[in-house]
PDB file of C-alpha atoms (C1' of nucleotides) in Angstrom:
ATOM      1  CA  UNK A  30       1.548 157.659 134.372  1.00 85.00           C
ATOM      2  CA  UNK A  31      -0.029 160.723 135.924  1.00 96.00           C
ATOM      3  CA  UNK A  32       2.393 163.013 137.476  1.00 98.00           C
ATOM      4  CA  UNK A  33       2.787 162.529 141.185  1.00 96.00           C
ATOM      5  CA  UNK A  34       2.346 165.352 143.778  1.00 97.00           C
ATOM      6  CA  UNK A  35       5.915 165.657 144.491  1.00 98.00           C
ATOM      7  CA  UNK A  36       6.594 166.730 141.029  1.00 98.00           C
ATOM      8  CA  UNK A  37       4.132 169.812 141.386  1.00 98.00           C
ATOM      9  CA  UNK A  38       5.561 170.613 144.909  1.00 98.00           C
ATOM     10  CA  UNK A  39       8.981 171.668 143.837  1.00 98.00           C
ATOM     11  CA  UNK A  40       9.874 175.286 144.907  1.00 97.00           C
ATOM     12  CA  UNK A  41      11.487 176.150 141.476  1.00 98.00           C
ATOM     13  CA  UNK A  42       8.391 177.284 139.589  1.00 98.00           C
ATOM     14  CA  UNK A  43      10.574 178.675 136.676  1.00 98.00           C
ATOM     15  CA  UNK A  44      12.182 175.213 136.260  1.00 98.00           C
ATOM     16  CA  UNK A  45       8.843 173.613 136.538  1.00 98.00           C
ATOM     17  CA  UNK A  46       7.306 175.783 133.727  1.00 98.00           C
ATOM     18  CA  UNK A  47      10.025 174.414 131.622  1.00 98.00           C
ATOM     19  CA  UNK A  48       9.570 170.887 132.808  1.00 98.00           C
ATOM     20  CA  UNK A  49       5.766 170.830 131.979  1.00 98.00           C
ATOM     21  CA  UNK A  50       6.670 171.258 128.169  1.00 98.00           C
ATOM     22  CA  UNK A  51       5.925 168.043 126.438  1.00 98.00           C
ATOM     23  CA  UNK A  52       3.669 166.700 129.272  1.00 98.00           C
ATOM     24  CA  UNK A  53       0.180 165.934 128.188  1.00 98.00           C
ATOM     25  CA  UNK A  54      -2.802 167.781 129.669  1.00 98.00           C
ATOM     26  CA  UNK A  55      -5.912 165.529 129.860  1.00 98.00           C
ATOM     27  CA  UNK A  56      -9.494 166.436 130.636  1.00 98.00           C
ATOM     28  CA  UNK A  57     -12.528 164.291 131.069  1.00 98.00           C
ATOM     29  CA  UNK A  58     -15.347 166.907 131.381  1.00 97.00           C
ATOM     30  CA  UNK A  59     -19.018 165.898 130.680  1.00 96.00           C
ATOM     31  CA  UNK A  60     -17.819 162.360 129.681  1.00 96.00           C
ATOM     32  CA  UNK A  61     -15.684 163.876 126.932  1.00 97.00           C
ATOM     33  CA  UNK A  62     -11.985 162.840 127.075  1.00 98.00           C
ATOM     34  CA  UNK A  63      -9.487 165.298 125.358  1.00 98.00           C
ATOM     35  CA  UNK A  64      -5.750 165.692 125.614  1.00 98.00           C
ATOM     36  CA  UNK A  65      -3.111 168.112 124.307  1.00 98.00           C
ATOM     37  CA  UNK A  66       0.696 168.302 124.563  1.00 98.00           C
ATOM     38  CA  UNK A  67       1.781 171.351 126.462  1.00 98.00           C
ATOM     39  CA  UNK A  68       3.831 173.393 124.127  1.00 98.00           C
ATOM     40  CA  UNK A  69       3.997 176.795 125.863  1.00 98.00           C
ATOM     41  CA  UNK A  70       4.080 177.959 129.607  1.00 98.00           C
ATOM     42  CA  UNK A  71       4.736 180.877 131.855  1.00 98.00           C
ATOM     43  CA  UNK A  72       5.824 180.950 135.328  1.00 98.00           C
ATOM     44  CA  UNK A  73       4.227 183.159 137.878  1.00 98.00           C
ATOM     45  CA  UNK A  74       6.523 183.347 141.012  1.00 97.00           C
ATOM     46  CA  UNK A  75       4.623 183.799 144.183  1.00 94.00           C
ATOM     47  CA  UNK A  76       4.400 187.069 146.217  1.00 96.00           C
ATOM     48  CA  UNK A  77       7.444 188.775 144.823  1.00 97.00           C
ATOM     49  CA  UNK A  78       6.368 188.693 141.167  1.00 97.00           C
ATOM     50  CA  UNK A  79       4.461 191.760 140.088  1.00 96.00           C
ATOM     51  CA  UNK A  80       2.663 189.900 137.276  1.00 97.00           C
ATOM     52  CA  UNK A  81       1.283 187.450 139.615  1.00 97.00           C
ATOM     53  CA  UNK A  82      -2.263 187.680 141.059  1.00 98.00           C
ATOM     54  CA  UNK A  83      -0.682 186.703 144.284  1.00 97.00           C
ATOM     55  CA  UNK A  84       1.895 189.643 144.213  1.00 97.00           C
ATOM     56  CA  UNK A  85       2.306 191.213 147.724  1.00 96.00           C
ATOM     57  CA  UNK A  86       0.736 188.111 149.294  1.00 96.00           C
ATOM     58  CA  UNK A  87      -2.621 189.304 148.048  1.00 96.00           C
ATOM     59  CA  UNK A  88      -5.205 186.531 149.174  1.00 96.00           C
ATOM     60  CA  UNK A  89      -8.840 186.688 147.836  1.00 96.00           C
ATOM     61  CA  UNK A  90     -11.456 184.087 146.978  1.00 96.00           C
ATOM     62  CA  UNK A  91     -10.029 183.997 143.428  1.00 97.00           C
ATOM     63  CA  UNK A  92      -6.407 183.392 144.290  1.00 97.00           C
ATOM     64  CA  UNK A  93      -7.057 181.123 147.297  1.00 98.00           C
ATOM     65  CA  UNK A  94      -6.097 177.888 145.256  1.00 98.00           C
ATOM     66  CA  UNK A  95      -2.644 179.461 144.652  1.00 98.00           C
ATOM     67  CA  UNK A  96      -1.788 179.204 148.214  1.00 98.00           C
ATOM     68  CA  UNK A  97      -2.608 175.504 148.606  1.00 98.00           C
ATOM     69  CA  UNK A  98       0.086 172.828 147.809  1.00 98.00           C
ATOM     70  CA  UNK A  99       0.988 172.020 144.247  1.00 98.00           C
ATOM     71  CA  UNK A 100      -1.045 169.920 142.211  1.00 98.00           C
ATOM     72  CA  UNK A 101      -4.356 171.942 141.781  1.00 98.00           C
ATOM     73  CA  UNK A 102      -5.849 173.825 138.909  1.00 98.00           C
ATOM     74  CA  UNK A 103      -6.244 177.712 139.073  1.00 98.00           C
ATOM     75  CA  UNK A 104      -8.582 178.832 136.484  1.00 98.00           C
ATOM     76  CA  UNK A 105      -9.826 182.398 136.207  1.00 98.00           C
ATOM     77  CA  UNK A 106     -11.959 184.513 133.882  1.00 97.00           C
ATOM     78  CA  UNK A 107     -10.176 187.230 131.936  1.00 97.00           C
ATOM     79  CA  UNK A 108     -11.852 189.985 129.857  1.00 96.00           C
ATOM     80  CA  UNK A 109     -15.235 188.685 130.871  1.00 96.00           C
ATOM     81  CA  UNK A 110     -14.794 186.098 128.057  1.00 96.00           C
ATOM     82  CA  UNK A 111     -11.871 183.572 128.467  1.00 98.00           C
ATOM     83  CA  UNK A 112     -11.054 181.040 131.164  1.00 98.00           C
ATOM     84  CA  UNK A 113      -7.328 180.598 131.604  1.00 98.00           C
ATOM     85  CA  UNK A 114      -5.791 177.435 133.040  1.00 98.00           C
ATOM     86  CA  UNK A 115      -2.818 177.441 135.487  1.00 98.00           C
ATOM     87  CA  UNK A 116      -1.082 174.636 137.335  1.00 98.00           C
ATOM     88  CA  UNK A 117      -0.522 175.444 140.975  1.00 98.00           C
ATOM     89  CA  UNK A 118       2.939 174.488 142.170  1.00 98.00           C
ATOM     90  CA  UNK A 119       5.181 174.671 145.196  1.00 98.00           C
ATOM     91  CA  UNK A 120       4.477 173.776 148.982  1.00 98.00           C
ATOM     92  CA  UNK A 121       1.515 175.047 150.944  1.00 97.00           C
ATOM     93  CA  UNK A 122       1.534 178.737 151.561  1.00 97.00           C
ATOM     94  CA  UNK A 123       3.776 179.599 148.553  1.00 97.00           C
ATOM     95  CA  UNK A 124       1.536 180.803 145.795  1.00 98.00           C
ATOM     96  CA  UNK A 125       3.375 179.702 142.634  1.00 98.00           C
ATOM     97  CA  UNK A 126       1.649 178.974 139.420  1.00 98.00           C
ATOM     98  CA  UNK A 127       2.331 178.059 135.862  1.00 98.00           C
ATOM     99  CA  UNK A 128       0.069 179.316 133.104  1.00 98.00           C
ATOM    100  CA  UNK A 129      -0.398 176.933 130.202  1.00 98.00           C
ATOM    101  CA  UNK A 130      -0.501 179.215 127.158  1.00 98.00           C
ATOM    102  CA  UNK A 131      -0.740 176.669 124.312  1.00 98.00           C
ATOM    103  CA  UNK A 132      -1.029 172.880 123.683  1.00 98.00           C
ATOM    104  CA  UNK A 133      -0.905 170.689 120.566  1.00 98.00           C
ATOM    105  CA  UNK A 134      -4.120 168.703 120.039  1.00 97.00           C
ATOM    106  CA  UNK A 135      -3.541 164.943 120.713  1.00 98.00           C
ATOM    107  CA  UNK A 136      -6.904 163.251 121.643  1.00 98.00           C
ATOM    108  CA  UNK A 137     -10.548 164.013 121.223  1.00 98.00           C
ATOM    109  CA  UNK A 138      -9.837 166.462 118.489  1.00 98.00           C
ATOM    110  CA  UNK A 139     -13.290 166.311 116.949  1.00 98.00           C
ATOM    111  CA  UNK A 140     -14.742 167.358 120.428  1.00 98.00           C
ATOM    112  CA  UNK A 141     -12.309 170.176 120.618  1.00 98.00           C
ATOM    113  CA  UNK A 142     -13.282 171.386 117.105  1.00 97.00           C
ATOM    114  CA  UNK A 143     -16.945 171.279 118.190  1.00 97.00           C
ATOM    115  CA  UNK A 144     -16.334 173.193 121.385  1.00 97.00           C
ATOM    116  CA  UNK A 145     -14.481 175.834 119.430  1.00 97.00           C
ATOM    117  CA  UNK A 146     -16.995 175.847 116.615  1.00 96.00           C
ATOM    118  CA  UNK A 147     -14.183 175.083 113.947  1.00 96.00           C
ATOM    119  CA  UNK A 148     -13.579 172.735 111.136  1.00 94.00           C
ATOM    120  CA  UNK A 149      -9.735 172.472 111.020  1.00 94.00           C
ATOM    121  CA  UNK A 150      -7.317 171.952 113.677  1.00 95.00           C
ATOM    122  CA  UNK A 151      -5.438 175.166 112.740  1.00 94.00           C
ATOM    123  CA  UNK A 152      -5.123 177.612 115.693  1.00 96.00           C
ATOM    124  CA  UNK A 153      -7.368 175.177 117.571  1.00 97.00           C
ATOM    125  CA  UNK A 154      -5.442 175.349 120.965  1.00 98.00           C
ATOM    126  CA  UNK A 155      -2.757 177.822 120.418  1.00 97.00           C
ATOM    127  CA  UNK A 156      -3.705 180.268 123.071  1.00 98.00           C
ATOM    128  CA  UNK A 157      -4.524 180.229 126.704  1.00 98.00           C
ATOM    129  CA  UNK A 158      -8.231 181.012 126.185  1.00 98.00           C
ATOM    130  CA  UNK A 159      -8.536 178.807 123.158  1.00 98.00           C
ATOM    131  CA  UNK A 160      -7.141 175.654 124.887  1.00 98.00           C
ATOM    132  CA  UNK A 161      -9.498 176.136 127.795  1.00 98.00           C
ATOM    133  CA  UNK A 162     -12.438 176.356 125.468  1.00 98.00           C
ATOM    134  CA  UNK A 163     -11.278 173.310 123.403  1.00 98.00           C
ATOM    135  CA  UNK A 164     -10.645 171.073 126.472  1.00 98.00           C
ATOM    136  CA  UNK A 165     -13.769 172.162 128.190  1.00 98.00           C
ATOM    137  CA  UNK A 166     -11.945 173.839 130.984  1.00 98.00           C
ATOM    138  CA  UNK A 167     -14.235 176.552 132.832  1.00 98.00           C
ATOM    139  CA  UNK A 168     -13.281 178.857 135.730  1.00 97.00           C
ATOM    140  CA  UNK A 169     -15.761 176.981 137.949  1.00 97.00           C
ATOM    141  CA  UNK A 170     -12.967 174.259 137.835  1.00 98.00           C
ATOM    142  CA  UNK A 171     -10.642 176.447 139.831  1.00 98.00           C
ATOM    143  CA  UNK A 172      -9.162 174.565 142.767  1.00 98.00           C
ATOM    144  CA  UNK A 173      -9.877 171.209 141.098  1.00 98.00           C
ATOM    145  CA  UNK A 174      -7.154 168.625 142.078  1.00 98.00           C
ATOM    146  CA  UNK A 175      -4.995 167.367 139.256  1.00 98.00           C
ATOM    147  CA  UNK A 176      -4.931 163.954 141.047  1.00 97.00           C
ATOM    148  CA  UNK A 177      -8.707 163.676 140.284  1.00 96.00           C
ATOM    149  CA  UNK A 178     -10.713 162.465 137.328  1.00 97.00           C
ATOM    150  CA  UNK A 179     -11.598 165.788 135.620  1.00 98.00           C
ATOM    151  CA  UNK A 180      -8.263 167.383 134.814  1.00 98.00           C
ATOM    152  CA  UNK A 181      -4.830 165.762 135.041  1.00 98.00           C
ATOM    153  CA  UNK A 182      -1.369 165.684 133.431  1.00 98.00           C
ATOM    154  CA  UNK A 183       0.612 162.666 132.385  1.00 98.00           C
ATOM    155  CA  UNK A 184       4.186 162.072 131.137  1.00 98.00           C
ATOM    156  CA  UNK A 185       3.948 160.232 127.883  1.00 98.00           C
ATOM    157  CA  UNK A 186       7.643 160.127 127.397  1.00 97.00           C
ATOM    158  CA  UNK A 187       7.703 163.235 125.128  1.00 97.00           C
ATOM    159  CA  UNK A 188      10.864 165.159 126.106  1.00 96.00           C
ATOM    160  CA  UNK A 189      11.835 168.327 124.229  1.00 97.00           C
ATOM    161  CA  UNK A 190      15.518 168.845 123.731  1.00 96.00           C
ATOM    162  CA  UNK A 191      17.135 171.997 124.841  1.00 95.00           C
ATOM    163  CA  UNK A 192      17.463 173.195 121.300  1.00 95.00           C
ATOM    164  CA  UNK A 193      13.773 172.698 120.856  1.00 97.00           C
ATOM    165  CA  UNK A 194      12.956 175.225 123.670  1.00 97.00           C
ATOM    166  CA  UNK A 195      12.680 178.965 123.206  1.00 97.00           C
ATOM    167  CA  UNK A 196      12.695 181.389 126.197  1.00 97.00           C
ATOM    168  CA  UNK A 197      11.454 184.865 126.357  1.00 96.00           C
ATOM    169  CA  UNK A 198       9.476 187.448 128.342  1.00 96.00           C
ATOM    170  CA  UNK A 199       5.820 186.798 129.345  1.00 97.00           C
ATOM    171  CA  UNK A 200       2.918 188.100 127.331  1.00 96.00           C
ATOM    172  CA  UNK A 201       0.266 190.703 128.171  1.00 95.00           C
ATOM    173  CA  UNK A 202       1.714 191.911 131.509  1.00 94.00           C
ATOM    174  CA  UNK A 203       2.982 195.332 130.705  1.00 91.00           C
ATOM    175  CA  UNK A 204       1.638 196.576 134.133  1.00 92.00           C
ATOM    176  CA  UNK A 205       4.260 194.405 135.904  1.00 95.00           C
ATOM    177  CA  UNK A 206       7.064 197.015 135.557  1.00 94.00           C
ATOM    178  CA  UNK A 207      10.616 195.529 135.854  1.00 95.00           C
ATOM    179  CA  UNK A 208       9.156 191.924 136.184  1.00 96.00           C
ATOM    180  CA  UNK A 209       7.518 192.240 132.766  1.00 96.00           C
ATOM    181  CA  UNK A 210      10.920 191.393 131.080  1.00 95.00           C
ATOM    182  CA  UNK A 211      11.825 188.289 133.195  1.00 97.00           C
ATOM    183  CA  UNK A 212      12.531 185.374 130.957  1.00 98.00           C
ATOM    184  CA  UNK A 213       9.632 183.174 132.425  1.00 98.00           C
ATOM    185  CA  UNK A 214       8.071 181.993 129.128  1.00 98.00           C
ATOM    186  CA  UNK A 215       9.022 178.833 127.721  1.00 98.00           C
ATOM    187  CA  UNK A 216       7.908 177.614 124.144  1.00 97.00           C
ATOM    188  CA  UNK A 217       8.412 174.119 122.809  1.00 97.00           C
ATOM    189  CA  UNK A 218       9.000 174.266 119.189  1.00 90.00           C
ATOM    190  CA  UNK A 219       7.398 170.988 118.740  1.00 71.00           C
ATOM    191  CA  UNK A 220       7.572 169.221 115.251  1.00 58.00           C
ATOM    192  CA  UNK A 221      10.214 171.632 114.071  1.00 50.00           C
ATOM    193  CA  UNK A 222      13.841 170.622 113.750  1.00 41.00           C
ATOM    194  CA  UNK A 223      15.969 173.522 114.205  1.00 36.00           C
TER     195      UNK A 223
ATOM    196  C1'  DT B  15     -22.955 199.603 145.983  1.00 71.45           C
ATOM    197  C1'  DA B  16     -19.929 201.574 142.183  1.00 71.45           C
ATOM    198  C1'  DT B  17     -16.111 201.678 139.249  1.00 71.45           C
ATOM    199  C1'  DA B  18     -11.985 200.304 136.632  1.00 71.45           C
ATOM    200  C1'  DA B  19      -9.390 197.113 134.487  1.00 71.45           C
ATOM    201  C1'  DG B  20      -7.781 192.575 132.706  1.00 71.45           C
ATOM    202  C1'  DA B  21      -2.163 186.002 132.208  1.00 71.45           C
ATOM    203  C1'  DT B  22      -7.380 187.480 125.403  1.00 71.45           C
ATOM    204  C1'  DT B  23      -9.799 186.347 121.097  1.00 71.45           C
ATOM    205  C1'  DT B  24     -12.065 187.665 117.099  1.00 71.45           C
ATOM    206  C1'  DA B  25     -14.031 190.155 113.619  1.00 71.45           C
ATOM    207  C1'  DC B  26     -13.669 194.008 111.030  1.00 71.45           C
ATOM    208  C1'  DT B  27     -11.405 197.977 108.332  1.00 71.45           C
TER     209       DT B  27
ATOM    210  C1'  DG C  18      -3.522 197.101 112.039  1.00 71.45           C
ATOM    211  C1'  DT C  19      -7.564 198.414 115.140  1.00 71.45           C
ATOM    212  C1'  DA C  20     -11.291 197.704 118.061  1.00 71.45           C
ATOM    213  C1'  DA C  21     -15.107 195.430 120.127  1.00 71.45           C
ATOM    214  C1'  DA C  22     -16.833 191.780 122.913  1.00 71.45           C
ATOM    215  C1'  DT C  23     -18.156 191.054 127.970  1.00 71.45           C
ATOM    216  C1'  DC C  24     -18.275 190.048 133.152  1.00 71.45           C
ATOM    217  C1'  DT C  25     -15.652 188.804 137.310  1.00 71.45           C
ATOM    218  C1'  DT C  26     -12.648 190.512 140.623  1.00 71.45           C
ATOM    219  C1'  DA C  27     -10.380 193.735 143.324  1.00 71.45           C
ATOM    220  C1'  DT C  28     -10.458 198.191 145.209  1.00 71.45           C
ATOM    221  C1'  DA C  29     -12.518 202.206 146.441  1.00 71.45           C
ATOM    222  C1'  DT C  30     -16.694 204.912 148.384  1.00 71.45           C
TER     223       DT C  30
END
DNA sequence: TATAAGATTTACT
DNA sequence: GTAAATCTTATAT
């Protein structure tokens, strides 16, 4: 039930960011298997998006995976401390990516707690740096294929309804000027009946 | 080589 | 609510 490559290679990165809500992110790192339901995403739309690392067709060793065809991980270090996990989408040469900001713990919860040095599941994976730590994702995994055995995404039949999804501007990108207010952030209000 | 700044989290006041 | 932690990357000398 892994998502196939065609799913990732859609050109509509904003639509895809929404479509990833409810999908399940799996990792199998150091022989430890963990999974979480994706509950918050942000779209980063290629070379025209001032919030994107690939804005203005900027190509560096860090951003190189974004330019490949969809279905890879783009992971980078922020503030010297946290690895942030992104899904590379779109066809080759079009540097679209979807940042996973939050997941709900599903499998391997004890291992996640251990990695995060926590006792309860509260706030275990509700932030981009937190979920990477919990799932064992490190910036050295950047460029890793999502068709491989370390990191992948499955459809487990969880489908948020429209009234369970909230939309809003992206977080922490004040530098992006007018693009900072674009409604590219999607939240799955999972477990709540509104 | 040097410098500034960051898709954040956590601990402290 | 405010600030410190911490280091790679991008950009400039």
